[in-house]
């Protein structure tokens, strides 16, 4: 079992490392183009924050709060998901292409919208979008608007886009969008391109600036916009829009609200989980550098029908996860309540030194369960199923908050604390793939003892318990092959003995609590009342005389040995 678990862990780590390197490579590329962070140490730290948040599926506005330089990387993914959800809400677009033609491209039956995402550092400083910032050229036609508009030329001339987008229709139309978190003067030049209300600003020089020939004196080359787009700059500007989406947190909230509208449920936590699933899926789909492969190109295309199926699938997964999370909280609270009540009972009914021993063991039992929770979030569910149903399922079919079931759970924890108090060395075998709660205990000079516990909730007698335990052992590779003695303490069994001639054939005559069957002669059943009666004698004796730990331990081991021998 250990080797199998190790292989699974290695596989998971390998997949996570591969994904991590893909994200790191993309962020470094983003930073190289946008030049948002010059400090390599700070860059590395921020990349680690992003990767850890994304791969843990816990990305949120709170976690992004400390990211400054590389927020644009996340922002672009958010804008893409925003438009994916818009496809479902509005029905105008049929698919979205990510980082292949431009940052984002939206496709309809007879139209396309190119979207460039441009962000500022959200560090509290004011960075405004200006006419100059979107038209400044460096070496060629490489301003923000040049790159955005020249997508039309690339789409129509570049062979690599054939089969991805068809422009064969006579009425195929183009749109251009600059998506940003940057602010601009609401009454200035760029405001016109946001809402197209009224006339252009009298100082609008966009068309004039872009139309100018750009000379690269170093390379002695001249660039003219109309050499690439014969329709001209004015034609492009008529189809150009600036959309201010707000800061990262706002886009995040807008996306979550869109999801709530789509699933028709105002459960904010549910929508957050669906969004996390979508984000991880998009990340996984877009981390492939080998885009020459036809199938890999398809990975960058997200259709509206596909996104709709995602929402349906992820909603089911998220609801199940939330149900489990809420169930875990309720279950953990019930376990806490049992531990508190048992602690109070020990404090009020026991005297030292056994009071301290019992409390110390109780705290150890509690700590063991909560420590296991870190690696198995379903430890409490598995514990309940092993205790009451002899199964290792994650989901439970019992309400432990009901008073009677809560009493059964308390009785079981009490018995675990009681018999583990007799052992100096002890541990739970919670990490094993078994249907039973298993515990090991041993003392210096004594043999190790393997224990289990089963609570029948007063539904079965000891005789029937033998059959149920045997059936479960048959399905347990661990216990069906072990030669070690296993003591099953049965808690809250039903009074009386059912007569069954078929069961009687399995019972060794003259045994008070005999072995389960001849097949499993090493498995012994003991009524847990044995532990309670023994410790009650200890408690009564302590009220009048000092009883040493060694004396009690010797008596316990002798009595337990007798019980096992009778089996």
XYZ file of C-alpha atoms in Angstrom:
567
model
C 0.000 0.000 0.000
C 2.839 2.371 0.826
C 4.500 1.848 -2.569
C 1.209 2.466 -4.410
C 0.572 5.661 -2.425
C 4.110 6.861 -3.156
C 3.625 6.314 -6.897
C 0.385 8.315 -6.847
C 2.121 11.148 -4.982
C 5.017 11.119 -7.476
C 2.572 11.254 -10.399
C 0.673 14.171 -8.854
C 3.916 16.023 -8.165
C 5.107 15.440 -11.720
C 1.893 16.857 -13.185
C 2.003 19.819 -10.820
C 5.663 20.519 -11.601
C 4.953 20.374 -15.341
C 2.032 22.776 -14.955
C 4.116 25.019 -12.716
C 6.902 25.304 -15.279
C 4.391 26.086 -18.015
C 2.881 28.944 -16.013
C 6.336 30.239 -15.048
C 7.397 30.264 -18.710
C 4.273 32.182 -19.738
C 4.614 34.788 -16.988
C 8.274 35.373 -17.865
C 7.201 35.894 -21.471
C 4.475 38.298 -20.351
C 6.976 40.258 -18.276
C 9.506 40.387 -21.109
C 6.928 41.943 -23.439
C 5.292 44.286 -20.930
C 8.422 45.053 -18.877
C 6.443 45.456 -15.669
C 9.040 44.123 -13.234
C 12.800 44.705 -13.460
C 13.777 43.236 -10.093
C 14.438 39.482 -10.712
C 14.029 38.570 -7.027
C 10.679 40.324 -6.751
C 9.625 38.798 -10.079
C 10.464 35.301 -8.857
C 8.536 35.786 -5.592
C 5.440 37.092 -7.385
C 5.557 34.211 -9.874
C 5.643 31.754 -6.946
C 2.600 33.421 -5.377
C 0.646 33.200 -8.626
C 1.592 29.557 -9.293
C 0.826 28.395 -5.758
C -2.525 30.194 -5.753
C -3.568 28.889 -9.159
C -2.514 25.281 -8.628
C -4.149 25.156 -5.196
C -7.409 26.342 -6.855
C -7.613 29.077 -4.273
C -7.107 32.142 -6.457
C -9.129 35.044 -5.119
C -9.149 38.802 -4.899
C -7.691 38.532 -1.392
C -4.709 36.458 -2.537
C -4.121 38.765 -5.472
C -4.042 41.773 -3.162
C -0.258 41.671 -2.810
C 0.537 41.167 -6.472
C 1.550 44.312 -8.284
C 3.801 43.820 -11.285
C 2.308 40.648 -12.704
C -1.362 41.304 -12.092
C -1.704 41.746 -15.864
C -1.068 38.030 -16.363
C -4.070 37.144 -14.224
C -6.067 40.078 -15.581
C -5.844 38.742 -19.134
C -7.186 35.354 -18.042
C -9.993 37.067 -16.164
C -10.990 39.094 -19.234
C -10.996 35.908 -21.321
C -13.280 34.138 -18.837
C -15.460 37.246 -18.612
C -16.066 37.001 -22.376
C -16.565 33.228 -22.241
C -19.443 33.807 -19.855
C -20.705 36.689 -21.998
C -20.994 34.241 -24.901
C -23.575 32.320 -22.886
C -25.408 35.398 -21.655
C -25.688 37.292 -24.927
C -25.334 34.658 -27.651
C -23.580 37.113 -29.975
C -20.319 35.182 -30.166
C -19.834 31.467 -30.789
C -16.254 30.903 -29.671
C -13.190 32.527 -28.097
C -9.555 32.074 -29.173
C -6.928 32.694 -26.509
C -3.410 34.026 -27.264
C -3.233 32.821 -30.866
C -4.382 35.631 -33.144
C -4.218 38.296 -30.418
C -4.556 38.241 -26.639
C -8.198 37.292 -27.155
C -10.352 36.936 -30.266
C -14.128 36.501 -30.312
C -15.680 34.692 -33.272
C -19.231 34.897 -34.547
C -20.775 33.389 -37.641
C -19.674 36.284 -39.842
C -17.547 38.524 -37.646
C -14.523 38.685 -35.390
C -13.448 40.942 -32.544
C -9.769 41.297 -31.691
C -9.099 42.174 -28.052
C -5.820 43.428 -26.662
C -5.532 43.492 -22.874
C -3.449 46.344 -21.467
C -3.015 46.866 -17.741
C -1.384 49.237 -15.309
C 0.331 48.297 -12.068
C -2.431 48.305 -9.480
C -0.195 49.661 -6.743
C -2.140 52.756 -5.806
C -0.440 55.063 -8.298
C -2.480 56.737 -11.020
C -1.733 55.583 -14.551
C -4.007 57.049 -17.194
C -4.615 55.824 -20.702
C -3.671 58.592 -23.112
C -3.675 59.195 -26.840
C 0.112 59.032 -26.786
C 0.304 55.752 -24.834
C -1.708 53.836 -27.420
C -0.046 55.290 -30.556
C 3.659 55.490 -29.622
C 5.843 53.450 -31.963
C 9.280 52.019 -31.262
C 10.855 50.172 -34.191
C 7.986 49.750 -36.670
C 4.180 49.755 -36.666
C 4.250 48.405 -33.114
C 2.044 50.753 -31.093
C -0.882 49.262 -29.212
C -3.328 50.346 -31.885
C -1.046 49.268 -34.746
C -0.839 45.751 -33.341
C -4.564 45.635 -32.702
C -5.604 46.801 -36.180
C -2.947 44.790 -38.029
C -4.582 41.599 -36.756
C -6.882 41.984 -39.772
C -3.897 41.806 -42.110
C -2.417 38.837 -40.227
C -5.717 36.974 -40.308
C -6.169 37.430 -44.044
C -2.547 36.807 -45.062
C -1.084 34.325 -42.584
C -1.399 30.673 -43.552
C -1.380 29.493 -39.929
C -4.842 30.974 -39.326
C -6.461 29.078 -42.204
C -8.939 26.567 -40.909
C -9.219 28.454 -37.634
C -11.127 31.459 -38.966
C -12.894 31.637 -42.329
C -13.239 35.100 -43.881
C -14.841 33.875 -47.084
C -18.185 35.575 -46.470
C -18.741 38.867 -48.296
C -20.168 40.545 -45.211
C -17.512 39.319 -42.765
C -16.968 42.167 -40.320
C -14.231 43.228 -37.931
C -14.230 44.795 -34.481
C -11.299 45.956 -32.365
C -11.239 46.317 -28.581
C -8.697 47.594 -26.096
C -9.514 45.995 -22.726
C -7.914 47.787 -19.800
C -7.908 48.562 -16.109
C -6.433 51.988 -16.863
C -8.527 55.090 -16.354
C -8.864 58.027 -18.760
C -10.514 61.434 -18.859
C -14.271 60.887 -19.120
C -14.573 64.083 -21.120
C -11.369 63.661 -23.097
C -10.315 62.255 -26.436
C -10.553 58.564 -25.579
C -13.997 58.803 -23.980
C -15.563 58.859 -27.450
C -14.236 55.350 -28.137
C -15.799 54.073 -24.953
C -19.429 54.981 -25.557
C -19.494 56.760 -28.962
C -21.823 59.412 -27.569
C -21.645 62.729 -29.435
C -18.863 63.834 -31.749
C -15.193 63.044 -31.580
C -13.066 65.350 -29.476
C -11.674 68.258 -31.444
C -8.122 67.303 -30.386
C -8.468 63.676 -31.479
C -5.285 63.013 -33.458
C -5.517 59.208 -33.541
C -6.175 58.882 -37.261
C -3.575 61.481 -38.147
C -0.917 59.928 -35.906
C -1.434 56.352 -37.074
C -1.523 57.395 -40.741
C 1.910 58.998 -40.544
C 4.775 57.154 -42.170
C 7.098 55.706 -39.552
C 10.808 55.792 -40.383
C 13.236 53.412 -38.752
C 16.444 55.367 -39.314
C 18.628 52.571 -37.974
C 17.280 50.028 -40.439
C 16.465 52.673 -43.103
C 12.945 51.294 -43.547
C 9.677 53.207 -43.891
C 6.373 51.769 -42.663
C 2.947 52.888 -43.889
C -0.205 51.675 -42.209
C -2.202 51.611 -45.465
C 0.295 49.202 -47.011
C -1.213 46.622 -44.686
C -4.768 47.837 -44.145
C -6.018 49.296 -47.422
C -9.320 50.292 -45.804
C -7.397 52.944 -43.904
C -7.061 54.086 -40.299
C -10.483 55.762 -40.212
C -12.148 52.488 -41.158
C -10.386 50.771 -38.227
C -11.210 53.541 -35.749
C -14.914 53.316 -36.647
C -14.786 49.718 -35.412
C -12.582 50.426 -32.392
C -13.763 50.437 -28.771
C -12.018 51.021 -25.455
C -13.535 49.082 -22.586
C -12.559 49.875 -19.026
C -13.220 46.724 -16.975
C -11.911 48.125 -13.732
C -9.318 46.726 -11.384
C -8.678 43.000 -10.960
C -10.986 42.672 -7.953
C -13.879 44.228 -9.883
C -13.463 41.835 -12.823
C -13.298 38.965 -10.333
C -16.591 40.018 -8.741
C -18.178 40.610 -12.155
C -17.257 37.085 -13.222
C -18.646 35.539 -10.034
C -21.873 37.510 -10.470
C -22.166 36.345 -14.076
C -21.818 32.755 -12.912
C -24.536 33.275 -10.294
C -26.829 34.608 -13.030
C -26.066 31.673 -15.318
C -26.726 29.022 -12.668
C -29.648 31.034 -11.263
C -28.308 30.711 -7.741
C -27.036 33.532 -5.504
C -24.712 31.215 -3.587
C -21.502 33.257 -3.757
C -19.294 30.427 -2.480
C -20.716 28.082 -5.120
C -20.034 30.566 -7.927
C -16.473 31.139 -6.642
C -15.748 27.422 -6.834
C -17.135 27.185 -10.369
C -14.923 30.113 -11.386
C -11.851 28.435 -9.878
C -12.594 25.306 -11.910
C -12.970 27.337 -15.106
C -9.717 29.215 -14.456
C -7.741 26.013 -13.862
C -9.235 24.453 -17.001
C -8.303 27.466 -19.145
C -4.784 27.460 -17.709
C -4.333 23.784 -18.472
C -5.577 24.253 -22.016
C -3.348 27.222 -22.826
C 0.045 25.953 -21.615
C 1.307 24.247 -24.747
C 4.112 25.781 -26.773
C 3.816 23.319 -29.659
C 1.090 25.148 -31.595
C 2.202 23.781 -34.954
C 0.267 20.647 -34.140
C -3.288 20.902 -35.425
C -4.861 19.422 -32.290
C -2.910 21.825 -30.070
C -4.334 24.807 -31.959
C -7.803 23.554 -31.136
C -6.950 23.681 -27.447
C -6.878 27.477 -27.702
C -10.433 27.652 -29.054
C -13.264 27.690 -26.519
C -16.766 27.323 -27.941
C -19.894 28.627 -26.220
C -21.378 25.106 -26.184
C -18.228 23.824 -24.460
C -18.348 26.563 -21.837
C -22.003 25.756 -21.194
C -21.090 22.114 -20.546
C -18.304 23.291 -18.232
C -20.738 25.337 -16.190
C -23.098 22.366 -15.844
C -20.300 19.977 -14.899
C -18.493 22.351 -12.565
C -21.746 23.337 -10.856
C -22.346 19.694 -9.923
C -18.750 19.296 -8.733
C -18.884 22.549 -6.775
C -22.192 21.656 -5.115
C -20.789 18.268 -4.081
C -17.608 19.903 -2.786
C -19.584 22.475 -0.825
C -21.861 19.797 0.602
C -18.783 17.877 1.692
C -17.201 21.013 3.149
C -20.358 21.889 5.070
C -20.748 18.282 6.167
C -17.144 18.279 7.338
C -17.715 21.426 9.408
C -20.800 19.903 11.016
C -18.996 16.627 11.595
C -15.892 18.313 12.998
C -18.111 20.341 15.330
C -19.772 17.130 16.533
C -16.405 15.499 17.201
C -15.312 18.624 19.087
C -18.487 18.459 21.134
C -17.834 14.806 22.006
C -14.257 15.542 23.027
C -15.394 18.469 25.194
C -18.131 16.461 26.855
C -15.819 13.518 27.518
C -13.186 15.882 28.917
C -15.785 17.305 31.289
C -16.909 13.828 32.370
C -13.345 12.756 33.144
C -12.701 15.950 35.093
C -15.805 15.479 37.229
C -15.742 11.699 37.846
C -12.088 10.701 37.980
C -9.308 11.363 40.447
C -5.584 11.541 39.822
C -3.337 10.056 38.668
C -5.749 8.338 36.252
C -7.653 11.547 35.555
C -4.513 13.093 34.086
C -3.721 9.896 32.173
C -7.192 9.794 30.629
C -7.134 13.482 29.686
C -3.689 13.108 28.153
C -4.926 10.151 26.086
C -8.056 12.039 25.059
C -5.932 14.926 23.786
C -3.737 12.459 21.916
C -6.757 10.852 20.209
C -8.083 14.272 19.197
C -4.688 15.429 17.929
C -4.268 12.209 15.910
C -7.541 12.788 14.081
C -6.886 16.450 13.400
C -3.342 15.766 12.226
C -4.692 13.217 9.757
C -7.163 15.850 8.515
C -4.286 17.731 6.860
C -3.640 14.861 4.435
C -7.165 13.406 4.340
C -9.965 16.012 4.533
C -12.477 13.169 4.874
C -10.919 11.636 7.984
C -14.022 12.254 10.121
C -16.358 10.789 7.498
C -14.150 7.705 7.144
C -13.968 7.381 10.924
C -17.773 7.389 11.242
C -18.213 4.906 8.383
C -15.583 2.570 9.789
C -17.098 2.848 13.249
C -20.766 2.318 12.381
C -20.786 0.557 8.994
C -17.391 -1.172 8.610
C -16.740 0.673 5.339
C -14.153 3.217 4.218
C -16.475 5.488 2.251
C -16.095 9.266 2.124
C -19.790 10.100 2.309
C -21.792 9.185 5.370
C -25.446 8.208 5.454
C -26.030 9.025 9.095
C -26.783 12.254 10.908
C -24.345 12.293 13.821
C -25.969 15.446 15.191
C -29.019 13.445 16.188
C -28.828 12.993 19.916
C -28.765 9.179 19.901
C -26.075 8.971 17.211
C -24.086 11.587 19.075
C -24.260 9.405 22.194
C -23.021 6.392 20.194
C -20.101 8.431 18.889
C -19.291 9.670 22.401
C -19.402 6.118 23.778
C -17.044 4.951 21.054
C -14.515 7.741 21.605
C -14.694 7.085 25.349
C -13.822 3.416 24.803
C -10.929 4.322 22.516
C -9.575 6.700 25.172
C -10.084 4.120 27.910
C -8.208 1.226 26.374
C -5.462 3.344 24.784
C -4.708 4.776 28.246
C -3.192 1.407 29.161
C -0.436 1.726 26.564
C 2.685 3.846 26.691
C 3.252 3.616 22.915
C 0.248 3.933 20.635
C -0.889 5.140 17.272
C -3.882 5.142 14.945
C -3.601 3.349 11.607
C -5.739 5.994 9.920
C -3.766 6.101 6.678
C -4.441 2.488 5.710
C -6.955 1.407 3.098
C -9.142 -0.622 5.419
C -12.759 -0.779 6.538
C -11.841 -0.686 10.216
C -10.652 1.768 12.845
C -7.311 0.219 13.794
C -4.999 1.142 16.655
C -1.732 -0.261 17.896
C -0.597 -0.194 21.508
C 2.275 -1.711 23.423
C 4.248 -1.407 26.631
C 7.843 -2.191 27.468
C 8.273 -5.929 27.860
C 4.806 -6.697 26.464
C 3.638 -7.728 23.018
C 2.154 -5.183 20.647
C -1.650 -5.341 20.522
C -3.828 -4.474 17.517
C -7.276 -3.096 18.368
C -10.401 -2.218 16.457
C -13.804 -0.931 17.461
C -17.287 -1.396 16.028
C -20.448 0.337 17.257
C -23.683 -1.430 16.341
C -25.911 1.443 17.582
C -27.971 -1.176 19.483
C -29.092 -2.717 16.203
C -27.194 -6.011 16.347
C -26.193 -8.599 18.915
C -22.656 -9.863 19.399
C -23.527 -13.002 17.391
C -24.647 -10.998 14.346
C -21.631 -8.705 14.720
C -19.421 -11.719 14.065
C -21.017 -12.196 10.670
C -20.823 -8.518 9.739
C -17.181 -8.223 10.760
C -16.310 -11.420 8.898
C -17.903 -10.101 5.692
C -15.939 -6.881 5.992
C -12.681 -8.744 6.683
C -13.196 -10.683 3.461
C -13.010 -7.347 1.595
C -9.987 -6.110 3.549
C -6.612 -7.213 2.137
C -4.897 -6.121 5.355
C -6.890 -8.043 7.971
C -7.728 -11.057 5.789
C -4.011 -11.874 5.514
C -2.567 -10.744 8.864
C -1.542 -13.374 11.385
C -1.522 -10.852 14.242
C -4.224 -11.078 16.918
C -6.893 -8.400 16.470
C -9.227 -7.439 19.321
C -12.597 -6.116 18.153
C -14.330 -4.160 20.890
C -18.061 -4.089 20.173
C -19.812 -1.001 21.534
C -23.552 -0.490 22.112
C -24.538 -3.990 21.029
C -28.128 -5.147 21.213
C -29.084 -7.118 24.301
C -30.096 -10.738 23.960
C -28.862 -13.469 21.700
C -30.484 -14.359 18.415
C -30.666 -18.083 17.844
C -29.569 -19.118 14.398
C -28.543 -22.686 13.730
C -26.373 -21.598 10.811
C -24.548 -19.035 12.957
C -24.137 -21.524 15.785
C -22.110 -23.790 13.517
C -19.564 -20.998 13.281
C -19.315 -20.546 17.054
C -16.824 -22.423 19.183
C -18.700 -24.022 22.072
C -18.011 -22.806 25.555
C -16.600 -19.454 24.449
C -18.036 -16.342 26.065
C -17.147 -14.106 23.122
C -15.604 -16.514 20.638
C -13.522 -15.887 17.562
C -15.361 -14.614 14.511
C -15.032 -17.847 12.522
C -12.640 -20.735 12.277
C -11.176 -19.019 9.222
C -10.120 -15.975 11.230
C -9.008 -17.552 14.487
C -6.783 -14.537 15.222
C -9.774 -12.144 15.309
C -11.413 -11.853 18.738
C -14.647 -10.133 19.768
C -14.916 -8.478 23.176
C -17.857 -6.529 24.548
C -16.600 -3.055 25.387
C -18.379 -3.212 28.757
C -15.316 -5.154 29.841
C -13.206 -1.970 29.645
C -15.746 0.182 31.467
C -16.183 -2.320 34.311
C -12.438 -2.689 34.738
C -11.813 1.059 34.919
C -14.764 1.591 37.280
C -13.030 -0.769 39.703
C -9.851 1.276 39.327
C -11.715 4.529 39.953
C -13.456 3.183 43.035
C -10.165 1.895 44.450
C -8.461 5.245 43.853
C -10.983 7.023 46.049
C -9.785 5.070 49.101
C -6.304 3.726 48.362
C -3.353 4.534 46.150
C -3.284 2.092 43.272
C -0.064 2.117 41.265
C -0.059 2.325 37.493
C 2.012 -0.860 37.302
C -0.537 -2.736 39.410
C -3.425 -1.616 37.205
C -1.496 -2.312 34.016
C -0.587 -5.850 35.095
C -4.220 -6.569 35.964
C -5.436 -5.124 32.648
C -3.016 -7.155 30.570
C -3.884 -10.316 32.481
C -7.649 -9.787 32.137
C -7.341 -8.936 28.436
C -5.203 -12.012 27.911
C -7.913 -14.143 29.484
C -10.582 -12.606 27.300
C -8.519 -13.256 24.187
C -7.767 -16.805 25.318
C -11.460 -17.572 25.661
C -11.837 -16.659 21.984
